[in-house]
């Protein structure tokens, strides 16, 4: 029997209701998203989109913090919404989050090792000091730190990069299969950004952890992703292998994103031009009308018209 | 370059935070020996990571020197209409006379800059009515004309900040900062919180306004991609000092300082799959900066001299200045980028 996918999203939709009894509106945050992550081959799966595109809502549903309005999220073949009690805890141990701003993720008044210890106690059932500290130290060593370096320290005593690595170590304590990282490098300085991104790569290659990397930065996405989805207003507009898509995006919105990436080729020329957002049809109607159609290179593109010529982007990048 | 085209001259500026808590003195050396010039009609970029002292530097440039920040040495001289004004020594009234009229500021968080309970039109009155010195009707017409230049409709004047999108709010803060047609604009990370598409539009707009007004802009961000697209010249700040300054093109193609070379080499780019190194260590504490070159603890090519002496910012051909003892040597990229050990850590 073949193993079920590690994570399987089937037509997942989330709508939020806004307003009172008379003026109630429904806002579709995520609309009909489907994809599956293989259990055999760990990968870095990237979700790209602007703010309001539904990428964080999608992440919250994968973590089980939000229940889909329709559709289901299966982890190793089981619907995560149906897990309760011990089964839910076991699921949480296997799918761990990392948040955007490490300075906000840690309580400034508590020592950072306390978080690691409480994670070890909760997910590993550790009781004695040795039982808690061994997995803590192991996890910290995987990210290039050690318990001796961080124990007793407060968040403000560590740099942003170190703190983000501690956050990754905390996620690793329960030996997860999946890590969901929501914009993990957007608050980190340039010289440390690559340290985190390279760390994800190592986690995938050496520990076999699948990473769901959520970002709006196309350059780091190109650097580390195996596959990606591009989201706009809750819809997936393009999905498939990362590099072919970013080399030559097909959907107008993906093309707009790529045109908006700041180029280094004309550095210092002061020739920056507007993104040309107005020329692209970004209305919700075109998304609702569109369907994800497979293309020959393994990608899926949401098209409202049957055939769409790739737009000329040569001049833009 | 002749002296007259410089609109800002900073000479040997040292600004520290000096605190005294219950008899315990603490000193943070945020700006150390900074000398720089900003010419008329240029965008001067300042790049540096957090806690590199770049915010302290622009606080001084913006004449917002409040204790515990103190200027210990040096001068910051603006030349508006040919009159020199050293803001480290000027009286409050003299600074008040140039603020917003000649020297303005684009701030980072548009939501925290714009008063949430006032309409945009009223916010413009708060900021710009007095400096512009126009009658109420003429003022309103001037603001509307200026908003149109930034592709904002006059109706924006009647909106509250929360009714606008993030990109529109950021355009409103740019409009606020430029409505008096100032000669000098300080922009502190104005695009950091924005999406890629909106970011590009906002940058293009800052450039467009700068060209239209002929103003000078000091643009501060840690994002090198932003500098590549907007700055004419670029200063790299590390731990309170300028370590390299050059035309932007030179920084991206022929940088000499190991820190700059590292920053440029580690930038991920679409279409480039080569492994990118990361810099080990962390920026030093400005309360106890390391002796000698402040970069030496993290520098892969540091020599004995770097630990003892402070390298001065040396002039190179082509408006290029570098503070490194080994800048003259031809050091291969592999050595700088530390590729021999743990390059993927």
mmCIF file of N, CA, C and O in Angstrom, chain A residues 50-51 153 157-159 162 188-195 198-199 201-202 216 218-220 222-223 243 246-247 256-268 270-277, chain B residues 49-50 194-201 203-204 207 222 224-232 248-249 252 259 263 266-279 281-283 298 343-345:
data_model
loop_
_atom_site.group_PDB
_atom_site.id
_atom_site.type_symbol
_atom_site.label_atom_id
_atom_site.label_comp_id
_atom_site.label_asym_id
_atom_site.label_seq_id
_atom_site.Cartn_x
_atom_site.Cartn_y
_atom_site.Cartn_z
ATOM 1 N N UNK A 50 0.819 38.763 -1.615
ATOM 2 C CA UNK A 50 0.892 40.048 -0.922
ATOM 3 C C UNK A 50 0.061 39.965 0.351
ATOM 4 O O UNK A 50 -0.620 38.960 0.590
ATOM 5 N N UNK A 51 0.072 41.024 1.157
ATOM 6 C CA UNK A 51 -0.761 40.981 2.348
ATOM 7 C C UNK A 51 -2.220 40.976 1.921
ATOM 8 O O UNK A 51 -2.603 41.648 0.962
ATOM 9 N N UNK A 153 19.557 33.272 29.243
ATOM 10 C CA UNK A 153 19.563 34.561 28.556
ATOM 11 C C UNK A 153 18.139 35.053 28.308
ATOM 12 O O UNK A 153 17.230 34.269 28.051
ATOM 13 N N UNK A 157 19.055 39.912 25.028
ATOM 14 C CA UNK A 157 20.504 39.661 25.058
ATOM 15 C C UNK A 157 20.973 38.916 23.813
ATOM 16 O O UNK A 157 22.168 38.712 23.631
ATOM 17 N N UNK A 158 20.037 38.467 22.978
ATOM 18 C CA UNK A 158 20.411 37.747 21.770
ATOM 19 C C UNK A 158 20.112 38.630 20.559
ATOM 20 O O UNK A 158 19.214 39.467 20.605
ATOM 21 N N UNK A 159 20.873 38.415 19.483
ATOM 22 C CA UNK A 159 20.600 39.189 18.276
ATOM 23 C C UNK A 159 19.389 38.602 17.570
ATOM 24 O O UNK A 159 18.961 37.484 17.864
ATOM 25 N N UNK A 162 20.113 35.195 16.067
ATOM 26 C CA UNK A 162 20.217 34.130 17.069
ATOM 27 C C UNK A 162 18.843 33.751 17.598
ATOM 28 O O UNK A 162 18.523 32.576 17.765
ATOM 29 N N UNK A 188 14.459 40.262 9.686
ATOM 30 C CA UNK A 188 15.854 39.950 10.001
ATOM 31 C C UNK A 188 16.775 40.732 9.067
ATOM 32 O O UNK A 188 16.457 40.919 7.898
ATOM 33 N N UNK A 189 17.898 41.186 9.582
ATOM 34 C CA UNK A 189 18.834 41.984 8.786
ATOM 35 C C UNK A 189 19.437 41.205 7.632
ATOM 36 O O UNK A 189 19.526 39.989 7.662
ATOM 37 N N UNK A 190 19.908 41.969 6.663
ATOM 38 C CA UNK A 190 20.417 41.382 5.429
ATOM 39 C C UNK A 190 21.499 40.336 5.690
ATOM 40 O O UNK A 190 21.481 39.259 5.109
ATOM 41 N N UNK A 191 22.438 40.631 6.587
ATOM 42 C CA UNK A 191 23.561 39.706 6.756
ATOM 43 C C UNK A 191 23.118 38.435 7.469
ATOM 44 O O UNK A 191 23.798 37.418 7.400
ATOM 45 N N UNK A 192 21.997 38.471 8.166
ATOM 46 C CA UNK A 192 21.526 37.291 8.885
ATOM 47 C C UNK A 192 20.444 36.533 8.132
ATOM 48 O O UNK A 192 20.140 35.396 8.438
ATOM 49 N N UNK A 193 19.869 37.218 7.129
ATOM 50 C CA UNK A 193 18.764 36.605 6.408
ATOM 51 C C UNK A 193 19.197 35.288 5.782
ATOM 52 O O UNK A 193 18.517 34.283 5.867
ATOM 53 N N UNK A 194 20.378 35.304 5.159
ATOM 54 C CA UNK A 194 20.818 34.102 4.475
ATOM 55 C C UNK A 194 21.128 32.994 5.467
ATOM 56 O O UNK A 194 21.044 31.820 5.135
ATOM 57 N N UNK A 195 21.506 33.352 6.703
ATOM 58 C CA UNK A 195 21.772 32.329 7.713
ATOM 59 C C UNK A 195 20.507 31.513 7.979
ATOM 60 O O UNK A 195 20.556 30.286 8.069
ATOM 61 N N UNK A 198 19.540 29.523 4.682
ATOM 62 C CA UNK A 198 20.410 28.365 4.503
ATOM 63 C C UNK A 198 20.112 27.276 5.533
ATOM 64 O O UNK A 198 20.240 26.085 5.244
ATOM 65 N N UNK A 199 19.711 27.709 6.732
ATOM 66 C CA UNK A 199 19.355 26.746 7.773
ATOM 67 C C UNK A 199 18.157 25.902 7.335
ATOM 68 O O UNK A 199 18.144 24.679 7.522
ATOM 69 N N UNK A 201 17.350 25.083 4.367
ATOM 70 C CA UNK A 201 17.841 24.149 3.384
ATOM 71 C C UNK A 201 18.478 22.934 4.046
ATOM 72 O O UNK A 201 18.283 21.805 3.633
ATOM 73 N N UNK A 202 19.251 23.228 5.096
ATOM 74 C CA UNK A 202 19.925 22.128 5.802
ATOM 75 C C UNK A 202 18.922 21.248 6.518
ATOM 76 O O UNK A 202 19.079 20.032 6.570
ATOM 77 N N UNK A 216 6.808 37.087 0.868
ATOM 78 C CA UNK A 216 6.512 37.859 -0.329
ATOM 79 C C UNK A 216 7.801 38.205 -1.065
ATOM 80 O O UNK A 216 7.795 38.981 -2.001
ATOM 81 N N UNK A 218 10.446 37.220 -3.527
ATOM 82 C CA UNK A 218 10.641 36.246 -4.598
ATOM 83 C C UNK A 218 12.082 35.767 -4.707
ATOM 84 O O UNK A 218 12.337 34.657 -5.142
ATOM 85 N N UNK A 219 13.026 36.615 -4.294
ATOM 86 C CA UNK A 219 14.433 36.240 -4.465
ATOM 87 C C UNK A 219 14.808 35.084 -3.538
ATOM 88 O O UNK A 219 15.423 34.108 -3.978
ATOM 89 N N UNK A 220 14.434 35.154 -2.249
ATOM 90 C CA UNK A 220 14.757 34.020 -1.371
ATOM 91 C C UNK A 220 13.908 32.805 -1.749
ATOM 92 O O UNK A 220 14.365 31.672 -1.620
ATOM 93 N N UNK A 222 13.108 31.915 -4.741
ATOM 94 C CA UNK A 222 13.821 31.297 -5.860
ATOM 95 C C UNK A 222 15.018 30.509 -5.353
ATOM 96 O O UNK A 222 15.328 29.426 -5.838
ATOM 97 N N UNK A 223 15.667 31.060 -4.346
ATOM 98 C CA UNK A 223 16.900 30.473 -3.825
ATOM 99 C C UNK A 223 16.655 29.114 -3.168
ATOM 100 O O UNK A 223 17.421 28.183 -3.359
ATOM 101 N N UNK A 243 11.523 27.166 -9.758
ATOM 102 C CA UNK A 243 12.394 27.951 -10.640
ATOM 103 C C UNK A 243 11.799 28.208 -12.014
ATOM 104 O O UNK A 243 11.849 29.344 -12.487
ATOM 105 N N UNK A 246 9.308 31.071 -11.551
ATOM 106 C CA UNK A 246 9.862 32.404 -11.316
ATOM 107 C C UNK A 246 10.709 32.876 -12.491
ATOM 108 O O UNK A 246 10.848 34.076 -12.716
ATOM 109 N N UNK A 247 11.287 31.937 -13.253
ATOM 110 C CA UNK A 247 12.023 32.350 -14.450
ATOM 111 C C UNK A 247 11.069 32.923 -15.488
ATOM 112 O O UNK A 247 11.398 33.909 -16.148
ATOM 113 N N UNK A 256 3.340 40.378 -12.775
ATOM 114 C CA UNK A 256 3.434 41.674 -12.102
ATOM 115 C C UNK A 256 4.384 41.572 -10.907
ATOM 116 O O UNK A 256 5.228 42.448 -10.700
ATOM 117 N N UNK A 257 4.265 40.477 -10.134
ATOM 118 C CA UNK A 257 5.154 40.291 -8.983
ATOM 119 C C UNK A 257 6.597 40.267 -9.438
ATOM 120 O O UNK A 257 7.464 40.892 -8.852
ATOM 121 N N UNK A 258 6.855 39.532 -10.501
ATOM 122 C CA UNK A 258 8.239 39.418 -10.936
ATOM 123 C C UNK A 258 8.765 40.760 -11.456
ATOM 124 O O UNK A 258 9.903 41.127 -11.181
ATOM 125 N N UNK A 259 7.919 41.489 -12.168
ATOM 126 C CA UNK A 259 8.347 42.822 -12.636
ATOM 127 C C UNK A 259 8.660 43.747 -11.466
ATOM 128 O O UNK A 259 9.459 44.660 -11.590
ATOM 129 N N UNK A 260 7.986 43.514 -10.321
ATOM 130 C CA UNK A 260 8.169 44.406 -9.181
ATOM 131 C C UNK A 260 9.423 44.089 -8.376
ATOM 132 O O UNK A 260 9.795 44.861 -7.503
ATOM 133 N N UNK A 261 10.044 42.956 -8.626
ATOM 134 C CA UNK A 261 11.277 42.641 -7.907
ATOM 135 C C UNK A 261 12.328 43.649 -8.332
ATOM 136 O O UNK A 261 12.510 43.896 -9.519
ATOM 137 N N UNK A 262 12.984 44.253 -7.329
ATOM 138 C CA UNK A 262 13.956 45.292 -7.656
ATOM 139 C C UNK A 262 15.189 44.657 -8.270
ATOM 140 O O UNK A 262 15.711 43.670 -7.778
ATOM 141 N N UNK A 263 15.631 45.239 -9.363
ATOM 142 C CA UNK A 263 16.740 44.652 -10.108
ATOM 143 C C UNK A 263 18.058 45.276 -9.696
ATOM 144 O O UNK A 263 18.124 46.440 -9.320
ATOM 145 N N UNK A 264 19.112 44.467 -9.762
ATOM 146 C CA UNK A 264 20.445 44.985 -9.459
ATOM 147 C C UNK A 264 21.190 45.386 -10.723
ATOM 148 O O UNK A 264 22.257 45.964 -10.659
ATOM 149 N N UNK A 265 20.616 45.032 -11.877
ATOM 150 C CA UNK A 265 21.371 45.218 -13.114
ATOM 151 C C UNK A 265 21.643 46.680 -13.419
ATOM 152 O O UNK A 265 22.678 47.019 -13.959
ATOM 153 N N UNK A 266 20.687 47.544 -13.057
ATOM 154 C CA UNK A 266 20.891 48.953 -13.345
ATOM 155 C C UNK A 266 21.149 49.710 -12.055
ATOM 156 O O UNK A 266 20.677 50.827 -11.872
ATOM 157 N N UNK A 267 21.902 49.081 -11.137
ATOM 158 C CA UNK A 267 22.106 49.715 -9.839
ATOM 159 C C UNK A 267 22.714 51.090 -10.008
ATOM 160 O O UNK A 267 23.669 51.285 -10.755
ATOM 161 N N UNK A 268 22.126 52.053 -9.319
ATOM 162 C CA UNK A 268 22.658 53.409 -9.331
ATOM 163 C C UNK A 268 22.207 54.245 -10.504
ATOM 164 O O UNK A 268 22.471 55.434 -10.558
ATOM 165 N N UNK A 270 19.190 55.024 -11.179
ATOM 166 C CA UNK A 270 18.039 55.839 -10.779
ATOM 167 C C UNK A 270 16.889 55.741 -11.755
ATOM 168 O O UNK A 270 16.135 56.672 -11.942
ATOM 169 N N UNK A 271 16.761 54.592 -12.416
ATOM 170 C CA UNK A 271 15.772 54.462 -13.486
ATOM 171 C C UNK A 271 14.533 53.710 -13.017
ATOM 172 O O UNK A 271 13.899 53.033 -13.809
ATOM 173 N N UNK A 272 14.205 53.788 -11.746
ATOM 174 C CA UNK A 272 13.093 52.973 -11.263
ATOM 175 C C UNK A 272 11.761 53.450 -11.834
ATOM 176 O O UNK A 272 11.472 54.628 -11.885
ATOM 177 N N UNK A 273 10.995 52.479 -12.310
ATOM 178 C CA UNK A 273 9.697 52.768 -12.933
ATOM 179 C C UNK A 273 8.587 52.151 -12.088
ATOM 180 O O UNK A 273 8.806 51.155 -11.429
ATOM 181 N N UNK A 274 7.388 52.709 -12.132
ATOM 182 C CA UNK A 274 6.279 52.072 -11.413
ATOM 183 C C UNK A 274 6.037 50.660 -11.920
ATOM 184 O O UNK A 274 6.428 50.311 -13.038
ATOM 185 N N UNK A 275 5.353 49.865 -11.080
ATOM 186 C CA UNK A 275 5.196 48.444 -11.393
ATOM 187 C C UNK A 275 4.232 48.185 -12.538
ATOM 188 O O UNK A 275 4.238 47.112 -13.114
ATOM 189 N N UNK A 276 3.403 49.162 -12.869
ATOM 190 C CA UNK A 276 2.419 48.941 -13.928
ATOM 191 C C UNK A 276 1.248 48.107 -13.459
ATOM 192 O O UNK A 276 0.684 47.330 -14.225
ATOM 193 N N UNK A 277 0.882 48.270 -12.199
ATOM 194 C CA UNK A 277 -0.203 47.496 -11.622
ATOM 195 C C UNK A 277 -1.532 47.734 -12.346
ATOM 196 O O UNK A 277 -2.311 46.807 -12.525
ATOM 197 N N UNK B 49 22.747 47.498 9.139
ATOM 198 C CA UNK B 49 21.763 46.649 9.806
ATOM 199 C C UNK B 49 21.229 47.336 11.056
ATOM 200 O O UNK B 49 21.675 48.424 11.419
ATOM 201 N N UNK B 50 20.265 46.690 11.710
ATOM 202 C CA UNK B 50 19.725 47.318 12.911
ATOM 203 C C UNK B 50 20.822 47.392 13.965
ATOM 204 O O UNK B 50 21.712 46.549 14.002
ATOM 205 N N UNK B 194 6.044 47.361 3.202
ATOM 206 C CA UNK B 194 5.156 47.265 2.042
ATOM 207 C C UNK B 194 5.416 46.018 1.209
ATOM 208 O O UNK B 194 6.502 45.460 1.216
ATOM 209 N N UNK B 195 4.382 45.623 0.454
ATOM 210 C CA UNK B 195 4.520 44.499 -0.468
ATOM 211 C C UNK B 195 5.388 44.883 -1.650
ATOM 212 O O UNK B 195 5.536 46.057 -1.954
ATOM 213 N N UNK B 196 5.901 43.876 -2.345
ATOM 214 C CA UNK B 196 6.827 44.161 -3.443
ATOM 215 C C UNK B 196 6.249 45.111 -4.489
ATOM 216 O O UNK B 196 6.932 46.020 -4.940
ATOM 217 N N UNK B 197 5.000 44.880 -4.863
ATOM 218 C CA UNK B 197 4.413 45.693 -5.933
ATOM 219 C C UNK B 197 4.256 47.135 -5.461
ATOM 220 O O UNK B 197 4.656 48.083 -6.146
ATOM 221 N N UNK B 198 3.698 47.290 -4.247
ATOM 222 C CA UNK B 198 3.499 48.635 -3.707
ATOM 223 C C UNK B 198 4.856 49.301 -3.454
ATOM 224 O O UNK B 198 5.031 50.492 -3.713
ATOM 225 N N UNK B 199 5.811 48.515 -2.986
ATOM 226 C CA UNK B 199 7.139 49.060 -2.723
ATOM 227 C C UNK B 199 7.733 49.685 -3.976
ATOM 228 O O UNK B 199 8.271 50.790 -3.939
ATOM 229 N N UNK B 200 7.602 48.985 -5.088
ATOM 230 C CA UNK B 200 8.195 49.520 -6.315
ATOM 231 C C UNK B 200 7.511 50.821 -6.715
ATOM 232 O O UNK B 200 8.167 51.777 -7.123
ATOM 233 N N UNK B 201 6.184 50.864 -6.571
ATOM 234 C CA UNK B 201 5.453 52.090 -6.917
ATOM 235 C C UNK B 201 5.875 53.248 -6.022
ATOM 236 O O UNK B 201 6.052 54.374 -6.492
ATOM 237 N N UNK B 203 8.712 53.630 -4.369
ATOM 238 C CA UNK B 203 10.082 54.047 -4.692
ATOM 239 C C UNK B 203 10.112 54.897 -5.955
ATOM 240 O O UNK B 203 10.786 55.929 -6.013
ATOM 241 N N UNK B 204 9.366 54.450 -6.965
ATOM 242 C CA UNK B 204 9.332 55.204 -8.213
ATOM 243 C C UNK B 204 8.791 56.608 -7.959
ATOM 244 O O UNK B 204 9.250 57.590 -8.542
ATOM 245 N N UNK B 207 11.381 58.846 -6.240
ATOM 246 C CA UNK B 207 12.349 59.266 -7.253
ATOM 247 C C UNK B 207 11.756 60.365 -8.143
ATOM 248 O O UNK B 207 12.411 61.359 -8.451
ATOM 249 N N UNK B 222 17.978 48.944 5.265
ATOM 250 C CA UNK B 222 18.969 47.862 5.280
ATOM 251 C C UNK B 222 18.845 47.017 4.020
ATOM 252 O O UNK B 222 19.636 46.111 3.807
ATOM 253 N N UNK B 224 19.407 46.177 0.455
ATOM 254 C CA UNK B 224 20.321 46.584 -0.611
ATOM 255 C C UNK B 224 19.616 46.668 -1.962
ATOM 256 O O UNK B 224 20.015 47.456 -2.821
ATOM 257 N N UNK B 225 18.578 45.882 -2.163
ATOM 258 C CA UNK B 225 17.857 45.939 -3.438
ATOM 259 C C UNK B 225 17.195 47.304 -3.618
ATOM 260 O O UNK B 225 17.161 47.843 -4.718
ATOM 261 N N UNK B 226 16.692 47.858 -2.522
ATOM 262 C CA UNK B 226 16.087 49.187 -2.585
ATOM 263 C C UNK B 226 17.146 50.222 -2.942
ATOM 264 O O UNK B 226 16.934 51.082 -3.807
ATOM 265 N N UNK B 227 18.303 50.124 -2.321
ATOM 266 C CA UNK B 227 19.380 51.063 -2.637
ATOM 267 C C UNK B 227 19.789 50.955 -4.102
ATOM 268 O O UNK B 227 20.030 51.957 -4.756
ATOM 269 N N UNK B 228 19.854 49.726 -4.599
ATOM 270 C CA UNK B 228 20.273 49.541 -5.995
ATOM 271 C C UNK B 228 19.335 50.280 -6.927
ATOM 272 O O UNK B 228 19.761 50.807 -7.948
ATOM 273 N N UNK B 229 18.048 50.338 -6.574
ATOM 274 C CA UNK B 229 17.123 50.974 -7.512
ATOM 275 C C UNK B 229 16.988 52.471 -7.318
ATOM 276 O O UNK B 229 16.548 53.136 -8.221
ATOM 277 N N UNK B 230 17.324 53.003 -6.150
ATOM 278 C CA UNK B 230 17.009 54.420 -5.956
ATOM 279 C C UNK B 230 18.219 55.315 -5.675
ATOM 280 O O UNK B 230 18.211 56.490 -6.036
ATOM 281 N N UNK B 231 19.276 54.792 -5.062
ATOM 282 C CA UNK B 231 20.356 55.671 -4.601
ATOM 283 C C UNK B 231 21.335 56.011 -5.716
ATOM 284 O O UNK B 231 21.648 55.172 -6.558
ATOM 285 N N UNK B 232 21.809 57.253 -5.723
ATOM 286 C CA UNK B 232 22.888 57.640 -6.639
ATOM 287 C C UNK B 232 24.242 57.304 -6.010
ATOM 288 O O UNK B 232 25.131 56.805 -6.666
ATOM 289 N N UNK B 248 26.570 54.220 -6.315
ATOM 290 C CA UNK B 248 25.882 52.946 -6.094
ATOM 291 C C UNK B 248 26.417 51.841 -7.001
ATOM 292 O O UNK B 248 26.622 50.703 -6.573
ATOM 293 N N UNK B 249 26.651 52.187 -8.247
ATOM 294 C CA UNK B 249 27.156 51.205 -9.204
ATOM 295 C C UNK B 249 28.472 50.595 -8.709
ATOM 296 O O UNK B 249 28.679 49.384 -8.792
ATOM 297 N N UNK B 252 28.048 48.034 -5.970
ATOM 298 C CA UNK B 252 27.551 46.735 -6.419
ATOM 299 C C UNK B 252 28.524 46.004 -7.336
ATOM 300 O O UNK B 252 28.390 44.806 -7.546
ATOM 301 N N UNK B 259 33.045 43.885 4.428
ATOM 302 C CA UNK B 259 31.636 43.863 4.849
ATOM 303 C C UNK B 259 30.718 44.156 3.657
ATOM 304 O O UNK B 259 29.732 43.464 3.431
ATOM 305 N N UNK B 263 27.928 41.788 1.885
ATOM 306 C CA UNK B 263 26.519 42.176 1.721
ATOM 307 C C UNK B 263 26.062 41.974 0.288
ATOM 308 O O UNK B 263 24.986 41.445 0.027
ATOM 309 N N UNK B 266 25.923 38.203 -0.822
ATOM 310 C CA UNK B 266 24.927 37.316 -0.216
ATOM 311 C C UNK B 266 23.505 37.641 -0.665
ATOM 312 O O UNK B 266 22.569 37.025 -0.189
ATOM 313 N N UNK B 267 23.346 38.588 -1.613
ATOM 314 C CA UNK B 267 21.995 38.921 -2.054
ATOM 315 C C UNK B 267 21.436 37.821 -2.959
ATOM 316 O O UNK B 267 22.048 37.499 -3.971
ATOM 317 N N UNK B 268 20.289 37.242 -2.600
ATOM 318 C CA UNK B 268 19.703 36.262 -3.511
ATOM 319 C C UNK B 268 19.089 36.972 -4.714
ATOM 320 O O UNK B 268 18.541 38.055 -4.583
ATOM 321 N N UNK B 269 19.231 36.380 -5.873
ATOM 322 C CA UNK B 269 18.655 36.983 -7.082
ATOM 323 C C UNK B 269 17.927 35.917 -7.869
ATOM 324 O O UNK B 269 18.363 34.759 -7.900
ATOM 325 N N UNK B 270 16.855 36.316 -8.540
ATOM 326 C CA UNK B 270 16.132 35.365 -9.374
ATOM 327 C C UNK B 270 16.998 35.018 -10.572
ATOM 328 O O UNK B 270 17.556 35.892 -11.217
ATOM 329 N N UNK B 271 17.125 33.731 -10.851
ATOM 330 C CA UNK B 271 17.960 33.297 -11.957
ATOM 331 C C UNK B 271 19.342 32.855 -11.501
ATOM 332 O O UNK B 271 20.110 32.324 -12.284
ATOM 333 N N UNK B 272 19.650 33.057 -10.208
ATOM 334 C CA UNK B 272 20.981 32.709 -9.701
ATOM 335 C C UNK B 272 20.809 31.639 -8.628
ATOM 336 O O UNK B 272 20.145 31.847 -7.618
ATOM 337 N N UNK B 273 21.388 30.452 -8.875
ATOM 338 C CA UNK B 273 21.168 29.347 -7.943
ATOM 339 C C UNK B 273 22.406 29.028 -7.114
ATOM 340 O O UNK B 273 22.412 28.065 -6.367
ATOM 341 N N UNK B 274 23.459 29.827 -7.249
ATOM 342 C CA UNK B 274 24.683 29.518 -6.497
ATOM 343 C C UNK B 274 24.442 29.707 -5.007
ATOM 344 O O UNK B 274 23.642 30.543 -4.602
ATOM 345 N N UNK B 275 25.132 28.904 -4.169
ATOM 346 C CA UNK B 275 24.919 29.046 -2.725
ATOM 347 C C UNK B 275 25.363 30.416 -2.226
ATOM 348 O O UNK B 275 26.408 30.936 -2.651
ATOM 349 N N UNK B 276 24.565 31.005 -1.357
ATOM 350 C CA UNK B 276 24.875 32.332 -0.828
ATOM 351 C C UNK B 276 25.356 32.191 0.604
ATOM 352 O O UNK B 276 24.708 31.560 1.423
ATOM 353 N N UNK B 277 26.486 32.803 0.921
ATOM 354 C CA UNK B 277 27.025 32.667 2.274
ATOM 355 C C UNK B 277 26.295 33.587 3.246
ATOM 356 O O UNK B 277 25.655 34.557 2.854
ATOM 357 N N UNK B 278 26.396 33.262 4.527
ATOM 358 C CA UNK B 278 25.880 34.174 5.530
ATOM 359 C C UNK B 278 27.042 34.583 6.422
ATOM 360 O O UNK B 278 28.013 33.865 6.561
ATOM 361 N N UNK B 279 26.915 35.752 7.012
ATOM 362 C CA UNK B 279 27.993 36.297 7.820
ATOM 363 C C UNK B 279 27.859 35.772 9.238
ATOM 364 O O UNK B 279 26.807 35.865 9.855
ATOM 365 N N UNK B 281 28.559 35.493 13.354
ATOM 366 C CA UNK B 281 28.645 36.473 14.428
ATOM 367 C C UNK B 281 27.494 37.455 14.411
ATOM 368 O O UNK B 281 26.531 37.293 13.687
ATOM 369 N N UNK B 282 27.606 38.483 15.226
ATOM 370 C CA UNK B 282 26.532 39.466 15.333
ATOM 371 C C UNK B 282 27.152 40.846 15.393
ATOM 372 O O UNK B 282 28.325 40.984 15.723
ATOM 373 N N UNK B 283 26.364 41.886 15.068
ATOM 374 C CA UNK B 283 26.925 43.229 15.145
ATOM 375 C C UNK B 283 27.329 43.556 16.577
ATOM 376 O O UNK B 283 26.685 43.097 17.521
ATOM 377 N N UNK B 298 34.319 39.881 13.111
ATOM 378 C CA UNK B 298 33.572 39.072 12.143
ATOM 379 C C UNK B 298 34.282 39.005 10.799
ATOM 380 O O UNK B 298 33.802 38.343 9.878
ATOM 381 N N UNK B 343 29.839 27.128 4.849
ATOM 382 C CA UNK B 343 29.280 28.195 4.028
ATOM 383 C C UNK B 343 27.760 28.160 4.012
ATOM 384 O O UNK B 343 27.115 29.139 3.732
ATOM 385 N N UNK B 344 27.213 26.989 4.333
ATOM 386 C CA UNK B 344 25.756 26.913 4.295
ATOM 387 C C UNK B 344 25.153 26.974 5.691
ATOM 388 O O UNK B 344 24.068 26.494 5.931
ATOM 389 N N UNK B 345 25.902 27.542 6.622
ATOM 390 C CA UNK B 345 25.330 27.640 7.971
ATOM 391 C C UNK B 345 24.612 28.937 8.170
ATOM 392 O O UNK B 345 25.020 29.931 7.668
#
